[in-house]
Structure formats: structure tokens, C-alpha cells
Amino acid sequence: TAALVRLAIAIPDSLMMIYADLSQLVQSHIADPDVTRTVKGHLSEFQLALIAGASRTLAERKQLAQPVVQPIIDALHELMPALQSPTEFITLLGLPALDQAYAQGSISPDIRAVLEAARSNRAQLGQVLTTLYVCLNRTIGDRNSTLNLVSLWNDCIGDLVPPILLLIRCLHAMWNPAHYQHLSWQSQQAHGLFGVLDMTEGERQSIIGGEAEADHTSSTTGSQQQQLAPETHAIQHTLGSLLSSAYKCLGRLSCVPDMFTKVPDLADNFAACLFADAEVMAARHWRHLLSDVAMPMLQNVGNWPGMDASTHLDQSRDTIGRFAASWLSPLFAFCTNKLDAEWHTLVTRGMTPSNQASGLQSAEVSVTDEMVHEQIVRDWTRAWSQLVVELLVSVAR
């Protein structure tokens, strides 16, 4: 698929001569359940890269791209009812059915059907976000790129941003027990939400460096755990994947000028997305939230493709003032206070020697949970420092 994208960029006009056949072939693969969601995303990326690079008018390219983008919008809106509250989202993930299975000690046919439906919903949501991100990444973000299709995304920005904000808010809410403790759980495992909020081995390794090791937990536990562990681990991985993809999509969409004018109550909804459950969010998520969302917001606002340089300064300052007022100052206060507390704890406890902190992936170093957490705080601090620098630079422009 990567070769297809490179080919689309290299010879778009030649491929456009057989576009009807190519489009039909691509859509047949996207509809194939045996094709992975990553491949499906890159097939859509190939199609959009081909359209964006073609020697056609903007109106013609937008018309060709619309059938590629519209299914993404439709799929997001199909899942919107499940994003209206943390309770609905927990149901979409399949956690109530998992609870019933643990309580009964087995997976009945009825529970299996519900788990399979939840698995399908998770896969659909993951595929939509993966496809959206690769398409956004290919067609917007570079002011000078010949593949820029910002105008296309301008037309549908109002359909994309609200569900992504809702999704992020639901994902953040997962770390707040107040959103799910009141539900009628039946099993003991539900009190810890089945461990789905724990750091995955892949997340741990991405923090300390090195390659993720296989998780063999299910092979050492009882038969019930062996049956349900794959489902639990799948939900656990889904949460991390969805959060990462949603952050990146929102950050990339900040390249679209109409995001700041066509999305109703953007400032308030974005602030709520950041802070509704900030106190209980996992520390490991803040680095990505700052790097993938807040940083692009500051870098892109007022710096959009096609903007006249003479109007950039005034519009940038005006937009930053209106949009950022609701979340930037609270973010400063929150991160400053949280990082002060984290570093005070680390200094009091005693920090990892610098030679070990810079090489946690070494086989000679026995990595503890405390060392992993320290690295998370270091990464969070670095992302926060970079955001502060970017803000000062943007103000000085």
C-alpha cells in the first residue's frame, strides 16, 4: 500500500486515465472484511493522494474526493449515539457483557453475540479514525504541497470535529470511576474495570524504548481467565489506539481554517474535552495530548494554507485570543501544578541515575514501575516545555 501511495504521487495524471477501474477495485478491497483496517486506511490514502495530485480543477478534485471522505463521516455519525455519555461508550466497548461473562463463569451464546457485536463496533471506530488520520496527513498540513486539499476538509469540518471531541471526552472519562461505579456490575473484576485501563506492554515499551514483549498472562491463570483475557486485552489495546488516533486527527484538523468558525462552541467543548476528567487522567496521556493536540493548535491557528501573509499576524492573534482563552490559561495552571507535585514526589523519593534514565531499554537495567513513571513525567515535562516555547514564539511573531 505504501508503494501505491508513492505511485499516486509520482504519476497521478497517468493513473487518472483509469481512475474509474482503480476506484472500483479499491472500494472492493475496503469492503472486504479480511483486509486489515490499516491497509484499508492506506487504500483510501492512495485514492485521495491520486485525486489531490491530478491536474484537475479544485472543484473536480473535490467532487472526486467526496465519495472517499463521505463514508468516513457517515461511519463517525453512525457511532455518535454511543459517544453521548461515558455509560453509552462503556456499552459500545462491550464491558457490561464482559462483566456478565465473569459473573456467570462462562461465555453463553447470548453474551458471545454481544461481545462479537462490541468487537465489530470497536473495529469500525478504529478503522474510521485510522483512515481519517492517514487521509488528513496526506492531504493537509503542508502549505506548499501540491497535494493540499484543505478546501475539501473545510466543507466537512463541522461533521468531523464534534464526534472526535466527544470520543476524546469519553476516553478521558474512562479513568474517572465516578462515571461507571454506579452501574449494576455483577463481578468482582468490574471494580477495577477488568484491568483495561492498565498500561499495555506496547505502551510501556514505547516509553522506555525497545520492543514489546508478548503478554503471557492468560496462560498462567484459570480457564475462565483464559477465555476472557483475549477480550480484555483487546479492549485495553483499543483504548490506547483510539486515544492516540483521536488526538492526532484533532491536531491535524487544526490545519483547516473553518474549524475555528464552523464548529459550534468549539472553545468551550475543547476546554471541556481537556479538563472534565483531567485530575484522574493517566499521566502517560498528557505528553501525547500536548504534543499531538495542543501543539498543533498553537502552530496552525492563523497559519493556514492560502492565507495572505499581510493578514496573518492580526488574524492569528485575534483567533488565538478568542479560541485559546478558554483553555490555555487553565492548561498552564494545571500542568504547572501537576508537574510541580510529580517532581516533588520524585525528588523526595530519589530519582533514577541519569545514566539509567537515558538507557532504560538496556538489558543491564532492571526496569521498575517507578522508573517507568519517572520517564513518563520526564516526557510530559519535555512536551510541556516545548508547548511553552511555541506559545512564546507565536506571540513574538
Tab-separated table of C-alpha atoms in Angstrom:
chain	number	residue	atom	x	y	z
A	1	THR	CA	0.000	0.000	0.000
A	2	ALA	CA	2.884	2.384	0.664
A	3	ALA	CA	4.095	1.732	-2.886
A	4	LEU	CA	0.630	2.561	-4.205
A	5	VAL	CA	0.680	5.925	-2.433
A	6	ARG	CA	4.133	6.729	-3.820
A	7	LEU	CA	2.905	5.764	-7.277
A	8	ALA	CA	-0.136	8.032	-6.916
A	9	ILE	CA	2.125	10.940	-6.002
A	10	ALA	CA	4.575	10.222	-8.847
A	11	ILE	CA	2.185	9.726	-11.783
A	12	PRO	CA	-1.280	10.936	-10.770
A	13	ASP	CA	-2.359	12.059	-14.263
A	14	SER	CA	-1.451	8.728	-15.825
A	15	LEU	CA	-3.399	6.805	-13.203
A	16	MET	CA	-6.365	9.161	-13.529
A	17	MET	CA	-6.888	7.751	-17.024
A	18	ILE	CA	-8.057	4.504	-15.390
A	19	TYR	CA	-9.460	6.090	-12.220
A	20	ALA	CA	-12.924	4.518	-12.558
A	21	ASP	CA	-11.446	1.000	-12.572
A	22	LEU	CA	-8.995	1.810	-9.779
A	23	SER	CA	-11.737	3.305	-7.613
A	24	GLN	CA	-13.928	0.240	-8.049
A	25	LEU	CA	-11.029	-2.060	-7.159
A	26	VAL	CA	-10.099	-0.004	-4.086
A	27	GLN	CA	-13.679	0.046	-2.819
A	28	SER	CA	-13.985	-3.717	-3.215
A	29	HIS	CA	-10.903	-4.196	-1.008
A	30	ILE	CA	-12.174	-1.687	1.564
A	31	ALA	CA	-15.442	-3.647	1.773
A	32	ASP	CA	-13.554	-6.940	2.239
A	33	PRO	CA	-13.699	-7.973	5.935
A	34	ASP	CA	-10.439	-9.923	5.538
A	35	VAL	CA	-8.471	-6.750	4.709
A	36	THR	CA	-6.957	-5.149	7.808
A	37	ARG	CA	-8.057	-1.668	8.838
A	38	THR	CA	-4.503	-0.351	8.381
A	39	VAL	CA	-4.495	-1.475	4.754
A	40	LYS	CA	-7.972	-0.021	4.236
A	41	GLY	CA	-6.753	3.302	5.560
A	42	HIS	CA	-3.824	3.341	3.165
A	43	LEU	CA	-6.079	2.413	0.238
A	44	SER	CA	-8.180	5.495	0.979
A	45	GLU	CA	-4.954	7.472	1.312
A	46	PHE	CA	-3.898	6.210	-2.128
A	47	GLN	CA	-7.194	7.342	-3.616
A	48	LEU	CA	-7.005	10.802	-2.087
A	49	ALA	CA	-3.331	11.247	-2.977
A	50	LEU	CA	-4.198	10.383	-6.570
A	51	ILE	CA	-7.083	12.859	-6.649
A	52	ALA	CA	-5.123	15.617	-4.908
A	53	GLY	CA	-2.200	15.402	-7.322
A	54	ALA	CA	-4.266	15.211	-10.508
A	55	SER	CA	-4.227	18.096	-12.986
A	56	ARG	CA	-7.880	18.880	-12.426
A	57	THR	CA	-9.670	21.947	-11.163
A	58	LEU	CA	-10.272	22.215	-7.436
A	59	ALA	CA	-13.988	21.705	-7.978
A	60	GLU	CA	-13.343	18.499	-9.952
A	61	ARG	CA	-10.952	17.139	-7.352
A	62	LYS	CA	-13.387	17.893	-4.525
A	63	GLN	CA	-16.128	16.107	-6.448
A	64	LEU	CA	-13.930	13.039	-6.889
A	65	ALA	CA	-12.771	13.095	-3.264
A	66	GLN	CA	-16.228	13.413	-1.756
A	67	PRO	CA	-17.135	9.694	-2.197
A	68	VAL	CA	-13.882	8.816	-0.395
A	69	VAL	CA	-14.458	11.157	2.550
A	70	GLN	CA	-18.217	10.761	2.969
A	71	PRO	CA	-18.090	7.132	4.240
A	72	ILE	CA	-15.725	8.296	6.996
A	73	ILE	CA	-18.199	10.986	8.041
A	74	ASP	CA	-21.134	8.586	7.844
A	75	ALA	CA	-19.362	5.972	9.948
A	76	LEU	CA	-18.483	8.543	12.621
A	77	HIS	CA	-22.068	9.757	12.802
A	78	GLU	CA	-23.351	6.190	12.958
A	79	LEU	CA	-21.381	5.764	16.162
A	80	MET	CA	-22.376	9.161	17.611
A	81	PRO	CA	-25.140	7.780	19.909
A	82	ALA	CA	-22.521	5.710	21.727
A	83	LEU	CA	-20.375	8.812	22.317
A	84	GLN	CA	-23.031	10.862	24.084
A	85	SER	CA	-22.006	9.685	27.555
A	86	PRO	CA	-19.344	7.527	29.229
A	87	THR	CA	-22.051	4.969	30.064
A	88	GLU	CA	-23.009	4.554	26.411
A	89	PHE	CA	-19.354	4.324	25.446
A	90	ILE	CA	-18.683	1.621	28.035
A	91	THR	CA	-21.528	-0.356	26.478
A	92	LEU	CA	-20.062	0.081	22.995
A	93	LEU	CA	-16.748	-1.308	24.252
A	94	GLY	CA	-18.538	-4.430	25.494
A	95	LEU	CA	-17.684	-4.087	29.195
A	96	PRO	CA	-21.191	-4.911	30.545
A	97	ALA	CA	-21.197	-8.174	28.565
A	98	LEU	CA	-17.692	-8.926	29.829
A	99	ASP	CA	-18.973	-8.352	33.356
A	100	GLN	CA	-21.802	-10.838	32.806
A	101	ALA	CA	-19.361	-13.416	31.490
A	102	TYR	CA	-17.133	-13.053	34.566
A	103	ALA	CA	-20.171	-13.229	36.878
A	104	GLN	CA	-21.530	-16.381	35.208
A	105	GLY	CA	-18.135	-18.020	34.920
A	106	SER	CA	-18.622	-18.759	31.217
A	107	ILE	CA	-19.480	-17.175	27.903
A	108	SER	CA	-23.048	-18.052	26.975
A	109	PRO	CA	-24.224	-17.806	23.339
A	110	ASP	CA	-26.095	-14.574	24.139
A	111	ILE	CA	-23.060	-12.986	25.757
A	112	ARG	CA	-20.841	-14.184	22.916
A	113	ALA	CA	-23.127	-12.459	20.407
A	114	VAL	CA	-22.954	-9.195	22.366
A	115	LEU	CA	-19.161	-9.427	22.636
A	116	GLU	CA	-18.869	-10.049	18.906
A	117	ALA	CA	-21.052	-7.010	18.178
A	118	ALA	CA	-18.917	-4.896	20.520
A	119	ARG	CA	-15.771	-6.192	18.819
A	120	SER	CA	-17.204	-5.142	15.468
A	121	ASN	CA	-18.072	-1.671	16.776
A	122	ARG	CA	-14.576	-1.196	18.206
A	123	ALA	CA	-13.032	-2.294	14.929
A	124	GLN	CA	-15.262	0.079	12.971
A	125	LEU	CA	-14.374	3.032	15.175
A	126	GLY	CA	-10.688	2.188	14.993
A	127	GLN	CA	-10.805	1.840	11.222
A	128	VAL	CA	-12.603	5.161	10.797
A	129	LEU	CA	-10.018	7.049	12.863
A	130	THR	CA	-7.075	5.302	11.209
A	131	THR	CA	-8.432	6.070	7.747
A	132	LEU	CA	-9.253	9.658	8.656
A	133	TYR	CA	-5.784	10.323	10.027
A	134	VAL	CA	-3.843	8.924	7.074
A	135	CYS	CA	-6.098	10.849	4.682
A	136	LEU	CA	-5.693	14.085	6.643
A	137	ASN	CA	-1.972	13.560	6.937
A	138	ARG	CA	-1.687	13.077	3.187
A	139	THR	CA	-3.832	15.982	2.013
A	140	ILE	CA	-3.390	18.832	4.524
A	141	GLY	CA	-0.724	20.293	6.732
A	142	ASP	CA	1.860	21.476	4.226
A	143	ARG	CA	1.236	24.999	2.985
A	144	ASN	CA	3.286	24.446	-0.173
A	145	SER	CA	2.249	20.895	-1.008
A	146	THR	CA	0.635	20.223	-4.366
A	147	LEU	CA	-1.460	17.592	-2.586
A	148	ASN	CA	-3.187	20.126	-0.349
A	149	LEU	CA	-6.958	19.635	-0.226
A	150	VAL	CA	-7.784	21.916	2.690
A	151	SER	CA	-10.810	23.216	0.806
A	152	LEU	CA	-12.321	19.722	0.822
A	153	TRP	CA	-11.930	19.373	4.582
A	154	ASN	CA	-13.259	22.899	5.101
A	155	ASP	CA	-16.574	21.731	3.680
A	156	CYS	CA	-16.955	18.864	6.150
A	157	ILE	CA	-15.111	20.147	9.218
A	158	GLY	CA	-18.374	20.656	11.099
A	159	ASP	CA	-19.170	16.945	10.688
A	160	LEU	CA	-15.769	15.706	11.849
A	161	VAL	CA	-14.687	17.711	14.879
A	162	PRO	CA	-17.751	17.264	17.186
A	163	PRO	CA	-17.672	13.430	17.215
A	164	ILE	CA	-13.903	13.421	17.725
A	165	LEU	CA	-14.228	15.773	20.699
A	166	LEU	CA	-16.986	13.562	22.114
A	167	LEU	CA	-14.826	10.470	21.654
A	168	ILE	CA	-11.840	12.035	23.421
A	169	ARG	CA	-14.051	13.133	26.284
A	170	CYS	CA	-15.481	9.601	26.627
A	171	LEU	CA	-11.992	8.110	26.558
A	172	HIS	CA	-10.743	10.503	29.243
A	173	ALA	CA	-13.816	9.673	31.338
A	174	MET	CA	-12.789	6.015	31.461
A	175	TRP	CA	-10.173	6.938	34.072
A	176	ASN	CA	-12.797	8.524	36.342
A	177	PRO	CA	-14.592	5.871	38.460
A	178	ALA	CA	-17.463	8.300	39.074
A	179	HIS	CA	-18.654	7.603	35.531
A	180	TYR	CA	-19.046	3.848	35.961
A	181	GLN	CA	-19.186	2.929	39.655
A	182	HIS	CA	-22.959	3.490	39.729
A	183	LEU	CA	-23.594	0.845	37.071
A	184	SER	CA	-25.022	-2.544	38.064
A	185	TRP	CA	-21.818	-4.558	37.909
A	186	GLN	CA	-22.058	-8.203	38.912
A	187	SER	CA	-18.463	-9.427	39.027
A	188	GLN	CA	-15.546	-8.645	41.317
A	189	GLN	CA	-13.328	-7.887	38.305
A	190	ALA	CA	-15.561	-4.953	37.349
A	191	HIS	CA	-14.349	-2.928	40.327
A	192	GLY	CA	-11.022	-2.434	38.556
A	193	LEU	CA	-12.765	-2.195	35.183
A	194	PHE	CA	-11.198	-5.563	34.263
A	195	GLY	CA	-7.717	-4.026	34.002
A	196	VAL	CA	-8.462	-2.382	30.659
A	197	LEU	CA	-7.086	0.950	31.937
A	198	ASP	CA	-3.691	-0.533	32.768
A	199	MET	CA	-0.703	0.313	30.644
A	200	THR	CA	-0.200	-2.209	27.862
A	201	GLU	CA	3.172	-3.805	27.271
A	202	GLY	CA	3.382	-1.878	23.998
A	203	GLU	CA	2.814	1.438	25.793
A	204	ARG	CA	5.393	0.544	28.407
A	205	GLN	CA	7.996	-0.302	25.806
A	206	SER	CA	7.282	2.886	23.824
A	207	ILE	CA	8.068	4.837	26.986
A	208	ILE	CA	11.276	3.068	27.977
A	209	GLY	CA	12.398	2.069	24.475
A	210	GLY	CA	12.845	-1.372	22.959
A	211	GLU	CA	10.364	-3.829	21.539
A	212	ALA	CA	7.174	-5.001	23.203
A	213	GLU	CA	7.278	-8.477	24.650
A	214	ALA	CA	4.443	-10.943	24.290
A	215	ASP	CA	1.999	-10.960	27.181
A	216	HIS	CA	1.621	-14.484	28.551
A	217	THR	CA	-0.667	-13.632	31.466
A	218	SER	CA	-3.594	-15.706	30.242
A	219	SER	CA	-1.569	-18.923	30.073
A	220	THR	CA	-0.928	-18.901	33.821
A	221	THR	CA	-4.466	-18.338	35.004
A	222	GLY	CA	-7.655	-20.353	35.276
A	223	SER	CA	-9.863	-21.470	32.413
A	224	GLN	CA	-12.293	-18.565	32.811
A	225	GLN	CA	-9.446	-16.068	32.649
A	226	GLN	CA	-8.039	-17.863	29.614
A	227	GLN	CA	-11.364	-17.441	27.841
A	228	LEU	CA	-11.875	-13.796	28.715
A	229	ALA	CA	-8.312	-12.471	28.771
A	230	PRO	CA	-8.114	-12.018	24.954
A	231	GLU	CA	-11.278	-9.899	25.027
A	232	THR	CA	-9.976	-7.838	27.941
A	233	HIS	CA	-6.628	-7.292	26.265
A	234	ALA	CA	-8.337	-6.317	23.008
A	235	ILE	CA	-10.360	-3.609	24.779
A	236	GLN	CA	-7.230	-2.458	26.609
A	237	HIS	CA	-5.333	-2.046	23.342
A	238	THR	CA	-8.359	-0.414	21.687
A	239	LEU	CA	-8.463	2.351	24.302
A	240	GLY	CA	-4.836	3.293	23.715
A	241	SER	CA	-5.179	3.117	19.945
A	242	LEU	CA	-8.379	5.188	19.856
A	243	LEU	CA	-6.937	7.868	22.109
A	244	SER	CA	-3.763	8.179	20.040
A	245	SER	CA	-5.675	8.322	16.736
A	246	ALA	CA	-8.256	10.797	18.049
A	247	TYR	CA	-5.528	13.128	19.344
A	248	LYS	CA	-3.714	13.048	16.005
A	249	CYS	CA	-6.879	13.606	13.966
A	250	LEU	CA	-7.884	16.611	16.052
A	251	GLY	CA	-4.407	18.087	15.856
A	252	ARG	CA	-4.310	17.672	12.078
A	253	LEU	CA	-7.774	19.179	11.658
A	254	SER	CA	-6.477	22.375	13.244
A	255	CYS	CA	-4.854	22.992	9.840
A	256	VAL	CA	-8.371	23.631	8.493
A	257	PRO	CA	-9.336	27.320	8.886
A	258	ASP	CA	-13.083	26.731	9.153
A	259	MET	CA	-12.585	24.572	12.225
A	260	PHE	CA	-12.498	27.772	14.247
A	261	THR	CA	-15.631	29.281	12.687
A	262	LYS	CA	-17.904	26.412	11.605
A	263	VAL	CA	-17.716	24.157	14.667
A	264	PRO	CA	-20.318	25.291	17.220
A	265	ASP	CA	-18.968	26.161	20.681
A	266	LEU	CA	-15.512	24.868	19.772
A	267	ALA	CA	-13.659	26.700	22.532
A	268	ASP	CA	-15.988	25.531	25.313
A	269	ASN	CA	-16.182	21.956	24.016
A	270	PHE	CA	-12.425	21.753	23.587
A	271	ALA	CA	-11.875	23.045	27.127
A	272	ALA	CA	-14.373	20.500	28.469
A	273	CYS	CA	-12.607	17.784	26.493
A	274	LEU	CA	-9.307	18.717	28.171
A	275	PHE	CA	-10.387	19.304	31.733
A	276	ALA	CA	-13.584	17.384	32.522
A	277	ASP	CA	-11.587	14.470	33.941
A	278	ALA	CA	-8.093	15.945	33.958
A	279	GLU	CA	-7.421	15.218	37.629
A	280	VAL	CA	-7.802	11.467	37.166
A	281	MET	CA	-6.352	11.018	33.680
A	282	ALA	CA	-3.302	8.783	33.417
A	283	ALA	CA	-0.073	10.786	33.421
A	284	ARG	CA	1.152	8.933	30.330
A	285	HIS	CA	-1.559	10.550	28.189
A	286	TRP	CA	-0.565	14.150	28.825
A	287	ARG	CA	2.561	14.040	26.685
A	288	HIS	CA	0.506	12.946	23.675
A	289	LEU	CA	-2.276	15.407	24.419
A	290	LEU	CA	0.230	18.268	24.499
A	291	SER	CA	2.299	17.107	21.512
A	292	ASP	CA	-0.481	15.852	19.228
A	293	VAL	CA	-3.287	18.309	20.049
A	294	ALA	CA	-2.255	21.451	21.926
A	295	MET	CA	0.997	21.985	19.989
A	296	PRO	CA	-0.608	21.722	16.505
A	297	MET	CA	-3.387	24.041	17.678
A	298	LEU	CA	-0.864	26.740	18.515
A	299	GLN	CA	1.268	26.134	15.428
A	300	ASN	CA	-1.598	26.105	12.946
A	301	VAL	CA	-4.038	28.696	14.202
A	302	GLY	CA	-3.877	31.652	11.826
A	303	ASN	CA	-1.154	29.929	9.789
A	304	TRP	CA	-3.345	28.206	7.246
A	305	PRO	CA	-2.583	27.350	3.602
A	306	GLY	CA	-3.677	30.122	1.265
A	307	MET	CA	-3.676	32.875	3.893
A	308	ASP	CA	-2.253	36.214	2.763
A	309	ALA	CA	0.908	36.896	4.759
A	310	SER	CA	-0.138	40.511	5.312
A	311	THR	CA	-3.217	39.407	7.247
A	312	HIS	CA	-1.552	36.558	9.103
A	313	LEU	CA	-0.433	38.464	12.197
A	314	ASP	CA	-3.704	40.203	13.035
A	315	GLN	CA	-5.890	37.191	12.311
A	316	SER	CA	-3.570	34.851	14.173
A	317	ARG	CA	-3.601	37.000	17.289
A	318	ASP	CA	-7.343	37.520	17.100
A	319	THR	CA	-8.093	33.815	16.677
A	320	ILE	CA	-5.682	32.765	19.394
A	321	GLY	CA	-7.231	35.289	21.728
A	322	ARG	CA	-10.775	34.054	21.137
A	323	PHE	CA	-10.122	30.331	20.923
A	324	ALA	CA	-7.305	29.824	23.409
A	325	ALA	CA	-8.711	31.990	26.211
A	326	SER	CA	-10.965	29.190	27.440
A	327	TRP	CA	-8.302	26.501	27.719
A	328	LEU	CA	-4.746	27.848	27.516
A	329	SER	CA	-4.586	29.573	30.913
A	330	PRO	CA	-6.259	26.634	32.711
A	331	LEU	CA	-3.834	24.294	30.946
A	332	PHE	CA	-0.892	26.354	32.190
A	333	ALA	CA	-2.188	26.238	35.749
A	334	PHE	CA	-2.999	22.519	35.623
A	335	CYS	CA	0.264	21.314	34.087
A	336	THR	CA	2.375	23.586	36.289
A	337	ASN	CA	0.699	22.356	39.471
A	338	LYS	CA	0.678	18.686	38.457
A	339	LEU	CA	4.285	18.662	37.289
A	340	ASP	CA	5.430	20.520	40.411
A	341	ALA	CA	3.767	17.822	42.515
A	342	GLU	CA	5.178	14.990	40.394
A	343	TRP	CA	8.737	16.342	40.544
A	344	HIS	CA	8.483	16.984	44.285
A	345	THR	CA	7.498	13.338	44.745
A	346	LEU	CA	10.323	12.127	42.511
A	347	VAL	CA	12.953	14.252	44.267
A	348	THR	CA	11.716	13.172	47.681
A	349	ARG	CA	11.755	9.504	46.676
A	350	GLY	CA	15.069	9.694	44.866
A	351	MET	CA	15.334	9.794	41.098
A	352	THR	CA	16.853	7.295	38.674
A	353	PRO	CA	20.559	7.980	37.976
A	354	SER	CA	20.953	9.825	34.666
A	355	ASN	CA	22.912	7.005	33.047
A	356	GLN	CA	19.997	4.630	33.707
A	357	ALA	CA	17.260	7.141	32.848
A	358	SER	CA	18.743	7.565	29.378
A	359	GLY	CA	19.049	3.824	28.772
A	360	LEU	CA	16.123	2.068	30.376
A	361	GLN	CA	15.886	-0.310	27.444
A	362	SER	CA	19.301	-1.787	28.242
A	363	ALA	CA	19.280	-5.405	29.327
A	364	GLU	CA	21.590	-4.420	32.193
A	365	VAL	CA	18.918	-2.209	33.750
A	366	SER	CA	16.056	-3.803	35.691
A	367	VAL	CA	13.133	-1.509	34.913
A	368	THR	CA	10.666	-0.938	37.743
A	369	ASP	CA	7.233	0.688	37.614
A	370	GLU	CA	8.707	3.665	39.471
A	371	MET	CA	11.334	4.127	36.761
A	372	VAL	CA	8.682	3.937	34.053
A	373	HIS	CA	6.598	6.564	35.840
A	374	GLU	CA	9.628	8.816	36.172
A	375	GLN	CA	10.209	8.564	32.439
A	376	ILE	CA	6.542	9.453	31.856
A	377	VAL	CA	6.986	12.588	33.980
A	378	ARG	CA	10.162	13.492	32.075
A	379	ASP	CA	8.346	13.096	28.743
A	380	TRP	CA	5.392	15.121	29.992
A	381	THR	CA	7.754	17.886	31.181
A	382	ARG	CA	9.536	17.944	27.828
A	383	ALA	CA	6.264	18.216	25.907
A	384	TRP	CA	5.070	20.952	28.230
A	385	SER	CA	8.317	22.919	27.841
A	386	GLN	CA	8.071	22.680	24.056
A	387	LEU	CA	4.494	23.952	24.157
A	388	VAL	CA	5.521	26.956	26.283
A	389	VAL	CA	8.315	27.785	23.843
A	390	GLU	CA	5.921	27.505	20.892
A	391	LEU	CA	3.469	29.855	22.578
A	392	LEU	CA	6.166	32.448	23.241
A	393	VAL	CA	7.396	32.185	19.659
A	394	SER	CA	3.857	32.539	18.251
A	395	VAL	CA	3.208	35.636	20.343
A	396	ALA	CA	6.502	37.189	19.225
A	397	ARG	CA	5.749	36.757	15.509
